[in-house]
């Protein structure tokens, strides 16, 4: 049954019957919103009491965390194009930007004005399922990079400000996160260590010799840490789904499930790939009454991708996770991963 389901989902995702999309990038900009205004140096954040203090519940400051990660790791990706476009960390800030642009970081309970244009637009709500999940794909990678030495020897400690609610659900410094979630910190630290040391010392003389094999290794470590972050955060913030409409809550869970499948292919999360793919994600929150695949203000392609994500999640649930196991087995070779990536890329370019 699992193999049959895998075939069904593969056909569902196949671009052969997918309608062509009319535009390449619906945002008109390759960077996340306000990218130019985000802090690009750690000392651009508030320095107080010998600490660099970061407000992770402000969109511009969380975006600045990503910008610092991109800037400090740029030298390891010079062989993959100009302007750091080949950096595989782009997937993280671009996802964050999409969440901000589509209102997914705002207070879904509407109790506060956090994240709304008539309130504090840059505020990230701790009641948002998306923003809480994203914390584990922003602050934890960042602190893992600090611990790995990506930023060198810092003269100040890093302190992350807590939210107004649910303080116990997050950690706020390298030491704090190391004590609470050591395994997850290890995963992200391992990614940044392999780039910071192995890649730099072996390939710094001739970046062009950084072959696809080494890039595949880096992608493997990055995706391993990525799915670990989601796996840790998913049960922790399950109760936050209650603030969302049923269609939006379902989409969130479908997306989290799909990441496991995408990760197994070692899909390259560079700037162009992610922008191509995100053009198919919903440009607003889903509301009651949105029925797939007939959401009138979504493109046929957006409807189809959402329906595909739903089918993939349901098939995986029906098989008790066997579908994902079969997929991972199929992706265990470079030839298999190439096929998997081709499927995703074709979907994003049809």
PDB file of N, CA and C in Angstrom, residues 57-115:
ATOM      1  N   UNK A  57      11.415  39.037  18.765  1.00  0.00           N
ATOM      2  CA  UNK A  57       9.969  39.201  18.551  1.00  0.00           C
ATOM      3  C   UNK A  57       9.681  40.489  17.788  1.00  0.00           C
ATOM      4  N   UNK A  58      10.722  40.959  17.096  1.00  0.00           N
ATOM      5  CA  UNK A  58      10.616  42.066  16.156  1.00  0.00           C
ATOM      6  C   UNK A  58      11.090  41.533  14.806  1.00  0.00           C
ATOM      7  N   UNK A  59      10.289  41.688  13.783  1.00  0.00           N
ATOM      8  CA  UNK A  59      10.603  41.104  12.477  1.00  0.00           C
ATOM      9  C   UNK A  59      11.966  41.560  11.955  1.00  0.00           C
ATOM     10  N   UNK A  60      12.235  42.861  12.059  1.00  0.00           N
ATOM     11  CA  UNK A  60      13.478  43.395  11.502  1.00  0.00           C
ATOM     12  C   UNK A  60      14.703  42.832  12.231  1.00  0.00           C
ATOM     13  N   UNK A  61      14.577  42.631  13.550  1.00  0.00           N
ATOM     14  CA  UNK A  61      15.709  42.099  14.307  1.00  0.00           C
ATOM     15  C   UNK A  61      15.889  40.605  14.064  1.00  0.00           C
ATOM     16  N   UNK A  62      14.795  39.861  13.959  1.00  0.00           N
ATOM     17  CA  UNK A  62      14.944  38.429  13.643  1.00  0.00           C
ATOM     18  C   UNK A  62      15.519  38.277  12.232  1.00  0.00           C
ATOM     19  N   UNK A  63      15.091  39.158  11.342  1.00  0.00           N
ATOM     20  CA  UNK A  63      15.649  39.148   9.991  1.00  0.00           C
ATOM     21  C   UNK A  63      17.153  39.465  10.039  1.00  0.00           C
ATOM     22  N   UNK A  64      17.533  40.345  10.956  1.00  0.00           N
ATOM     23  CA  UNK A  64      18.936  40.686  11.129  1.00  0.00           C
ATOM     24  C   UNK A  64      19.784  39.509  11.577  1.00  0.00           C
ATOM     25  N   UNK A  65      19.190  38.626  12.362  1.00  0.00           N
ATOM     26  CA  UNK A  65      19.870  37.393  12.766  1.00  0.00           C
ATOM     27  C   UNK A  65      20.240  36.586  11.519  1.00  0.00           C
ATOM     28  N   UNK A  66      19.266  36.445  10.623  1.00  0.00           N
ATOM     29  CA  UNK A  66      19.514  35.736   9.364  1.00  0.00           C
ATOM     30  C   UNK A  66      20.565  36.449   8.520  1.00  0.00           C
ATOM     31  N   UNK A  67      20.482  37.772   8.465  1.00  0.00           N
ATOM     32  CA  UNK A  67      21.408  38.541   7.630  1.00  0.00           C
ATOM     33  C   UNK A  67      22.849  38.341   8.103  1.00  0.00           C
ATOM     34  N   UNK A  68      23.030  38.296   9.408  1.00  0.00           N
ATOM     35  CA  UNK A  68      24.359  38.053   9.956  1.00  0.00           C
ATOM     36  C   UNK A  68      24.860  36.651   9.628  1.00  0.00           C
ATOM     37  N   UNK A  69      23.950  35.673   9.662  1.00  0.00           N
ATOM     38  CA  UNK A  69      24.325  34.307   9.282  1.00  0.00           C
ATOM     39  C   UNK A  69      24.743  34.250   7.816  1.00  0.00           C
ATOM     40  N   UNK A  70      23.963  34.908   6.952  1.00  0.00           N
ATOM     41  CA  UNK A  70      24.281  34.918   5.519  1.00  0.00           C
ATOM     42  C   UNK A  70      25.606  35.626   5.248  1.00  0.00           C
ATOM     43  N   UNK A  71      25.791  36.785   5.876  1.00  0.00           N
ATOM     44  CA  UNK A  71      27.018  37.556   5.644  1.00  0.00           C
ATOM     45  C   UNK A  71      28.259  36.812   6.120  1.00  0.00           C
ATOM     46  N   UNK A  72      28.154  36.190   7.289  1.00  0.00           N
ATOM     47  CA  UNK A  72      29.328  35.537   7.873  1.00  0.00           C
ATOM     48  C   UNK A  72      29.671  34.206   7.201  1.00  0.00           C
ATOM     49  N   UNK A  73      28.723  33.628   6.503  1.00  0.00           N
ATOM     50  CA  UNK A  73      28.985  32.357   5.818  1.00  0.00           C
ATOM     51  C   UNK A  73      29.195  32.535   4.318  1.00  0.00           C
ATOM     52  N   UNK A  74      29.142  33.789   3.844  1.00  0.00           N
ATOM     53  CA  UNK A  74      29.224  34.064   2.400  1.00  0.00           C
ATOM     54  C   UNK A  74      30.512  33.525   1.778  1.00  0.00           C
ATOM     55  N   UNK A  75      31.628  33.622   2.525  1.00  0.00           N
ATOM     56  CA  UNK A  75      32.927  33.242   1.952  1.00  0.00           C
ATOM     57  C   UNK A  75      33.013  31.769   1.592  1.00  0.00           C
ATOM     58  N   UNK A  76      32.117  30.942   2.148  1.00  0.00           N
ATOM     59  CA  UNK A  76      32.156  29.508   1.857  1.00  0.00           C
ATOM     60  C   UNK A  76      31.374  29.147   0.600  1.00  0.00           C
ATOM     61  N   UNK A  77      30.696  30.150   0.018  1.00  0.00           N
ATOM     62  CA  UNK A  77      29.845  29.859  -1.142  1.00  0.00           C
ATOM     63  C   UNK A  77      30.218  30.696  -2.359  1.00  0.00           C
ATOM     64  N   UNK A  78      31.437  31.214  -2.368  1.00  0.00           N
ATOM     65  CA  UNK A  78      31.859  32.049  -3.496  1.00  0.00           C
ATOM     66  C   UNK A  78      31.905  31.276  -4.805  1.00  0.00           C
ATOM     67  N   UNK A  79      32.066  29.964  -4.728  1.00  0.00           N
ATOM     68  CA  UNK A  79      32.125  29.146  -5.947  1.00  0.00           C
ATOM     69  C   UNK A  79      30.752  28.964  -6.591  1.00  0.00           C
ATOM     70  N   UNK A  80      29.704  29.414  -5.898  1.00  0.00           N
ATOM     71  CA  UNK A  80      28.340  29.144  -6.371  1.00  0.00           C
ATOM     72  C   UNK A  80      27.600  30.400  -6.793  1.00  0.00           C
ATOM     73  N   UNK A  81      28.342  31.348  -7.341  1.00  0.00           N
ATOM     74  CA  UNK A  81      27.696  32.537  -7.892  1.00  0.00           C
ATOM     75  C   UNK A  81      28.018  33.791  -7.107  1.00  0.00           C
ATOM     76  N   UNK A  82      27.695  34.920  -7.710  1.00  0.00           N
ATOM     77  CA  UNK A  82      27.991  36.216  -7.104  1.00  0.00           C
ATOM     78  C   UNK A  82      26.933  36.593  -6.080  1.00  0.00           C
ATOM     79  N   UNK A  83      27.218  37.620  -5.308  1.00  0.00           N
ATOM     80  CA  UNK A  83      26.286  38.226  -4.352  1.00  0.00           C
ATOM     81  C   UNK A  83      25.742  37.233  -3.314  1.00  0.00           C
ATOM     82  N   UNK A  84      26.468  36.148  -3.095  1.00  0.00           N
ATOM     83  CA  UNK A  84      26.087  35.161  -2.070  1.00  0.00           C
ATOM     84  C   UNK A  84      24.779  34.444  -2.403  1.00  0.00           C
ATOM     85  N   UNK A  85      24.337  34.522  -3.672  1.00  0.00           N
ATOM     86  CA  UNK A  85      23.052  33.917  -4.052  1.00  0.00           C
ATOM     87  C   UNK A  85      23.054  32.392  -3.903  1.00  0.00           C
ATOM     88  N   UNK A  86      24.249  31.774  -3.948  1.00  0.00           N
ATOM     89  CA  UNK A  86      24.326  30.319  -3.847  1.00  0.00           C
ATOM     90  C   UNK A  86      24.347  29.794  -2.426  1.00  0.00           C
ATOM     91  N   UNK A  87      24.323  30.691  -1.455  1.00  0.00           N
ATOM     92  CA  UNK A  87      24.346  30.274  -0.044  1.00  0.00           C
ATOM     93  C   UNK A  87      23.081  29.480   0.279  1.00  0.00           C
ATOM     94  N   UNK A  88      23.251  28.297   0.869  1.00  0.00           N
ATOM     95  CA  UNK A  88      22.089  27.427   1.112  1.00  0.00           C
ATOM     96  C   UNK A  88      21.300  27.814   2.364  1.00  0.00           C
ATOM     97  N   UNK A  89      21.721  28.897   3.030  1.00  0.00           N
ATOM     98  CA  UNK A  89      20.940  29.395   4.175  1.00  0.00           C
ATOM     99  C   UNK A  89      19.806  30.324   3.752  1.00  0.00           C
ATOM    100  N   UNK A  90      19.728  30.662   2.457  1.00  0.00           N
ATOM    101  CA  UNK A  90      18.704  31.611   1.997  1.00  0.00           C
ATOM    102  C   UNK A  90      17.279  31.125   2.285  1.00  0.00           C
ATOM    103  N   UNK A  91      17.095  29.807   2.318  1.00  0.00           N
ATOM    104  CA  UNK A  91      15.754  29.289   2.565  1.00  0.00           C
ATOM    105  C   UNK A  91      15.137  29.801   3.859  1.00  0.00           C
ATOM    106  N   UNK A  92      15.966  30.021   4.867  1.00  0.00           N
ATOM    107  CA  UNK A  92      15.452  30.431   6.180  1.00  0.00           C
ATOM    108  C   UNK A  92      14.919  31.872   6.180  1.00  0.00           C
ATOM    109  N   UNK A  93      15.700  32.886   5.776  1.00  0.00           N
ATOM    110  CA  UNK A  93      15.145  34.237   5.774  1.00  0.00           C
ATOM    111  C   UNK A  93      14.043  34.437   4.737  1.00  0.00           C
ATOM    112  N   UNK A  94      14.117  33.728   3.614  1.00  0.00           N
ATOM    113  CA  UNK A  94      13.051  33.879   2.614  1.00  0.00           C
ATOM    114  C   UNK A  94      11.727  33.322   3.124  1.00  0.00           C
ATOM    115  N   UNK A  95      11.777  32.213   3.875  1.00  0.00           N
ATOM    116  CA  UNK A  95      10.562  31.688   4.492  1.00  0.00           C
ATOM    117  C   UNK A  95      10.015  32.676   5.513  1.00  0.00           C
ATOM    118  N   UNK A  96      10.919  33.238   6.299  1.00  0.00           N
ATOM    119  CA  UNK A  96      10.525  34.221   7.313  1.00  0.00           C
ATOM    120  C   UNK A  96       9.881  35.440   6.653  1.00  0.00           C
ATOM    121  N   UNK A  97      10.475  35.882   5.532  1.00  0.00           N
ATOM    122  CA  UNK A  97       9.919  37.024   4.802  1.00  0.00           C
ATOM    123  C   UNK A  97       8.541  36.730   4.245  1.00  0.00           C
ATOM    124  N   UNK A  98       8.360  35.505   3.730  1.00  0.00           N
ATOM    125  CA  UNK A  98       7.041  35.099   3.217  1.00  0.00           C
ATOM    126  C   UNK A  98       6.019  35.083   4.351  1.00  0.00           C
ATOM    127  N   UNK A  99       6.407  34.599   5.520  1.00  0.00           N
ATOM    128  CA  UNK A  99       5.498  34.579   6.670  1.00  0.00           C
ATOM    129  C   UNK A  99       5.084  35.994   7.067  1.00  0.00           C
ATOM    130  N   UNK A 100       6.052  36.909   7.052  1.00  0.00           N
ATOM    131  CA  UNK A 100       5.760  38.301   7.399  1.00  0.00           C
ATOM    132  C   UNK A 100       4.835  38.940   6.367  1.00  0.00           C
ATOM    133  N   UNK A 101       5.162  38.757   5.107  1.00  0.00           N
ATOM    134  CA  UNK A 101       4.416  39.387   4.017  1.00  0.00           C
ATOM    135  C   UNK A 101       2.969  38.912   3.965  1.00  0.00           C
ATOM    136  N   UNK A 102       2.738  37.664   4.362  1.00  0.00           N
ATOM    137  CA  UNK A 102       1.393  37.092   4.267  1.00  0.00           C
ATOM    138  C   UNK A 102       0.612  37.174   5.579  1.00  0.00           C
ATOM    139  N   UNK A 103       1.167  37.882   6.564  1.00  0.00           N
ATOM    140  CA  UNK A 103       0.446  38.087   7.823  1.00  0.00           C
ATOM    141  C   UNK A 103       0.521  36.930   8.799  1.00  0.00           C
ATOM    142  N   UNK A 104       1.399  35.990   8.555  1.00  0.00           N
ATOM    143  CA  UNK A 104       1.445  34.790   9.403  1.00  0.00           C
ATOM    144  C   UNK A 104       2.200  34.984  10.716  1.00  0.00           C
ATOM    145  N   UNK A 105       2.860  36.121  10.870  1.00  0.00           N
ATOM    146  CA  UNK A 105       3.583  36.395  12.116  1.00  0.00           C
ATOM    147  C   UNK A 105       2.760  37.271  13.068  1.00  0.00           C
ATOM    148  N   UNK A 106       1.608  37.748  12.595  1.00  0.00           N
ATOM    149  CA  UNK A 106       0.752  38.603  13.410  1.00  0.00           C
ATOM    150  C   UNK A 106      -0.050  37.774  14.415  1.00  0.00           C
ATOM    151  N   UNK A 107      -0.618  38.444  15.395  1.00  0.00           N
ATOM    152  CA  UNK A 107      -1.415  37.780  16.436  1.00  0.00           C
ATOM    153  C   UNK A 107      -2.702  37.216  15.818  1.00  0.00           C
ATOM    154  N   UNK A 108      -2.804  35.892  15.679  1.00  0.00           N
ATOM    155  CA  UNK A 108      -3.993  35.320  15.032  1.00  0.00           C
ATOM    156  C   UNK A 108      -5.233  35.353  15.924  1.00  0.00           C
ATOM    157  N   UNK A 109      -5.025  35.599  17.219  1.00  0.00           N
ATOM    158  CA  UNK A 109      -6.185  35.675  18.128  1.00  0.00           C
ATOM    159  C   UNK A 109      -6.815  37.059  18.087  1.00  0.00           C
ATOM    160  N   UNK A 110      -6.093  38.024  17.466  1.00  0.00           N
ATOM    161  CA  UNK A 110      -6.541  39.420  17.350  1.00  0.00           C
ATOM    162  C   UNK A 110      -6.767  40.090  18.708  1.00  0.00           C
ATOM    163  N   UNK A 111      -6.221  39.530  19.753  1.00  0.00           N
ATOM    164  CA  UNK A 111      -6.318  40.133  21.087  1.00  0.00           C
ATOM    165  C   UNK A 111      -5.428  41.371  21.168  1.00  0.00           C
ATOM    166  N   UNK A 112      -4.282  41.316  20.475  1.00  0.00           N
ATOM    167  CA  UNK A 112      -3.374  42.453  20.431  1.00  0.00           C
ATOM    168  C   UNK A 112      -3.254  42.954  18.995  1.00  0.00           C
ATOM    169  N   UNK A 113      -2.576  44.084  18.826  1.00  0.00           N
ATOM    170  CA  UNK A 113      -2.362  44.640  17.474  1.00  0.00           C
ATOM    171  C   UNK A 113      -1.001  44.221  16.930  1.00  0.00           C
ATOM    172  N   UNK A 114      -0.379  43.237  17.567  1.00  0.00           N
ATOM    173  CA  UNK A 114       0.945  42.775  17.171  1.00  0.00           C
ATOM    174  C   UNK A 114       0.937  42.228  15.745  1.00  0.00           C
ATOM    175  N   UNK A 115       1.732  42.863  14.878  1.00  0.00           N
ATOM    176  CA  UNK A 115       1.869  42.393  13.507  1.00  0.00           C
ATOM    177  C   UNK A 115       0.894  43.000  12.519  1.00  0.00           C
TER     178      UNK A 115
END
